[in-house]
mmCIF file of C-alpha atoms in Angstrom:
data_model
loop_
_atom_site.group_PDB
_atom_site.id
_atom_site.type_symbol
_atom_site.label_atom_id
_atom_site.label_comp_id
_atom_site.label_asym_id
_atom_site.label_seq_id
_atom_site.Cartn_x
_atom_site.Cartn_y
_atom_site.Cartn_z
ATOM 1 C CA ARG Y 1 8.525 19.931 -13.368
ATOM 2 C CA ILE Y 2 11.151 22.296 -14.564
ATOM 3 C CA ALA Y 3 10.390 24.917 -11.282
ATOM 4 C CA LEU Y 4 10.924 20.987 -8.597
ATOM 5 C CA ASP Y 5 14.038 20.300 -10.817
ATOM 6 C CA ARG Y 6 15.348 23.811 -9.796
ATOM 7 C CA ILE Y 7 14.000 24.446 -5.818
ATOM 8 C CA GLY Y 8 17.298 23.164 -4.258
ATOM 9 C CA ALA Y 9 15.541 20.817 -2.044
ATOM 10 C CA GLY Y 10 14.063 17.193 -2.556
ATOM 11 C CA ALA Y 11 10.556 17.197 -4.136
ATOM 12 C CA MET Y 12 8.238 13.824 -4.795
ATOM 13 C CA VAL Y 13 5.273 13.763 -6.230
ATOM 14 C CA ALA Y 14 2.333 10.943 -6.016
ATOM 15 C CA GLY Y 15 -1.214 10.389 -7.590
ATOM 16 C CA LEU Y 16 -3.887 9.658 -6.359
ATOM 17 C CA ASP Y 17 -3.294 5.801 -6.282
ATOM 18 C CA GLY Y 18 -0.091 6.455 -3.958
ATOM 19 C CA THR Y 19 2.144 5.942 -6.808
ATOM 20 C CA ILE Y 20 5.348 8.257 -7.040
ATOM 21 C CA ASN Y 21 5.685 9.660 -10.296
ATOM 22 C CA TYR Y 22 8.028 12.290 -10.171
ATOM 23 C CA VAL Y 23 10.904 12.328 -7.966
ATOM 24 C CA ASN Y 24 13.553 15.679 -8.453
ATOM 25 C CA ASP Y 25 17.286 15.278 -9.054
ATOM 26 C CA PHE Y 26 18.170 16.716 -5.379
ATOM 27 C CA ALA Y 27 15.713 14.025 -3.519
ATOM 28 C CA LEU Y 28 17.214 11.149 -5.694
ATOM 29 C CA GLU Y 29 20.752 12.415 -4.788
ATOM 30 C CA VAL Y 30 20.039 12.442 -1.027
ATOM 31 C CA PHE Y 31 18.182 9.016 -1.117
ATOM 32 C CA ARG Y 32 21.548 7.409 -2.951
ATOM 33 C CA ARG Y 33 23.695 9.330 -0.567
ATOM 34 C CA CYS Y 34 22.091 8.406 2.733
ATOM 35 C CA ALA Y 35 20.558 4.831 1.285
ATOM 36 C CA ALA Y 36 22.506 3.345 3.734
ATOM 37 C CA ASP Y 37 21.090 5.043 7.017
ATOM 38 C CA ILE Y 38 17.603 5.426 5.353
ATOM 39 C CA ARG Y 39 17.850 0.900 5.471
ATOM 40 C CA LYS Y 40 18.346 0.692 9.060
ATOM 41 C CA ALA Y 41 14.350 2.202 9.296
ATOM 42 C CA LEU Y 42 13.289 0.718 5.926
ATOM 43 C CA PRO Y 43 15.214 -2.435 4.907
ATOM 44 C CA GLN Y 44 13.631 -2.669 1.961
ATOM 45 C CA PHE Y 45 14.534 0.811 0.581
ATOM 46 C CA ASP Y 46 16.238 0.888 -2.675
ATOM 47 C CA PRO Y 47 16.974 4.614 -4.072
ATOM 48 C CA ASP Y 48 16.656 3.812 -7.345
ATOM 49 C CA ARG Y 49 13.261 1.893 -7.352
ATOM 50 C CA VAL Y 50 11.489 5.210 -5.716
ATOM 51 C CA LEU Y 51 10.306 6.128 -9.003
ATOM 52 C CA GLY Y 52 6.927 4.319 -9.685
ATOM 53 C CA SER Y 53 6.989 2.958 -6.462
ATOM 54 C CA ILE Y 54 3.815 3.517 -4.103
ATOM 55 C CA LEU Y 55 4.081 5.972 -1.004
ATOM 56 C CA GLU Y 56 4.015 2.642 1.756
ATOM 57 C CA LEU Y 57 7.843 2.025 0.383
ATOM 58 C CA PHE Y 58 7.987 4.942 3.300
ATOM 59 C CA SER Y 59 5.836 3.222 5.883
ATOM 60 C CA GLY Y 60 6.228 4.538 9.118
ATOM 61 C CA VAL Y 61 6.743 8.405 7.925
ATOM 62 C CA GLN Y 62 3.792 9.613 8.908
ATOM 63 C CA LEU Y 63 3.120 12.529 6.457
ATOM 64 C CA LEU Y 64 3.528 9.869 3.854
ATOM 65 C CA ASP Y 65 0.809 7.877 4.659
ATOM 66 C CA ARG Y 66 -1.867 8.085 2.335
ATOM 67 C CA GLN Y 67 -4.593 8.953 4.750
ATOM 68 C CA VAL Y 68 -2.990 12.009 6.233
ATOM 69 C CA LEU Y 69 -2.036 13.010 2.346
ATOM 70 C CA SER Y 70 -6.038 12.920 0.952
ATOM 71 C CA GLY Y 71 -6.750 15.839 4.183
ATOM 72 C CA LEU Y 72 -3.942 17.806 2.924
ATOM 73 C CA ARG Y 73 -5.487 21.331 1.716
ATOM 74 C CA SER Y 74 -2.493 23.261 1.267
ATOM 75 C CA THR Y 75 1.205 22.756 0.361
ATOM 76 C CA GLN Y 76 3.141 20.761 3.077
ATOM 77 C CA ARG Y 77 6.976 20.950 4.091
ATOM 78 C CA ALA Y 78 8.225 18.412 6.380
ATOM 79 C CA ASP Y 79 12.069 17.438 7.234
ATOM 80 C CA VAL Y 80 12.116 13.623 7.812
ATOM 81 C CA ALA Y 81 15.043 12.095 10.131
ATOM 82 C CA LEU Y 82 15.316 7.956 9.135
ATOM 83 C CA GLY Y 83 18.326 5.608 10.101
#
């Protein structure tokens, strides 16, 4: 976790069940700052409820689809535009 807190980019970790178990401070700050814009694409979005939510919170973001994630075999990076 210490490494993810200091990478200077947003990072989230989800368990096999799709529950978001970790969101670093950088990602939380981006989510909070951009919440109104994100809600244009994801009306139910609440930045303070990301941690503990399931990945379906980000429905429509293909890289965060459980089937896509279950097939990953290496690190993936993506820039996602919402709103």
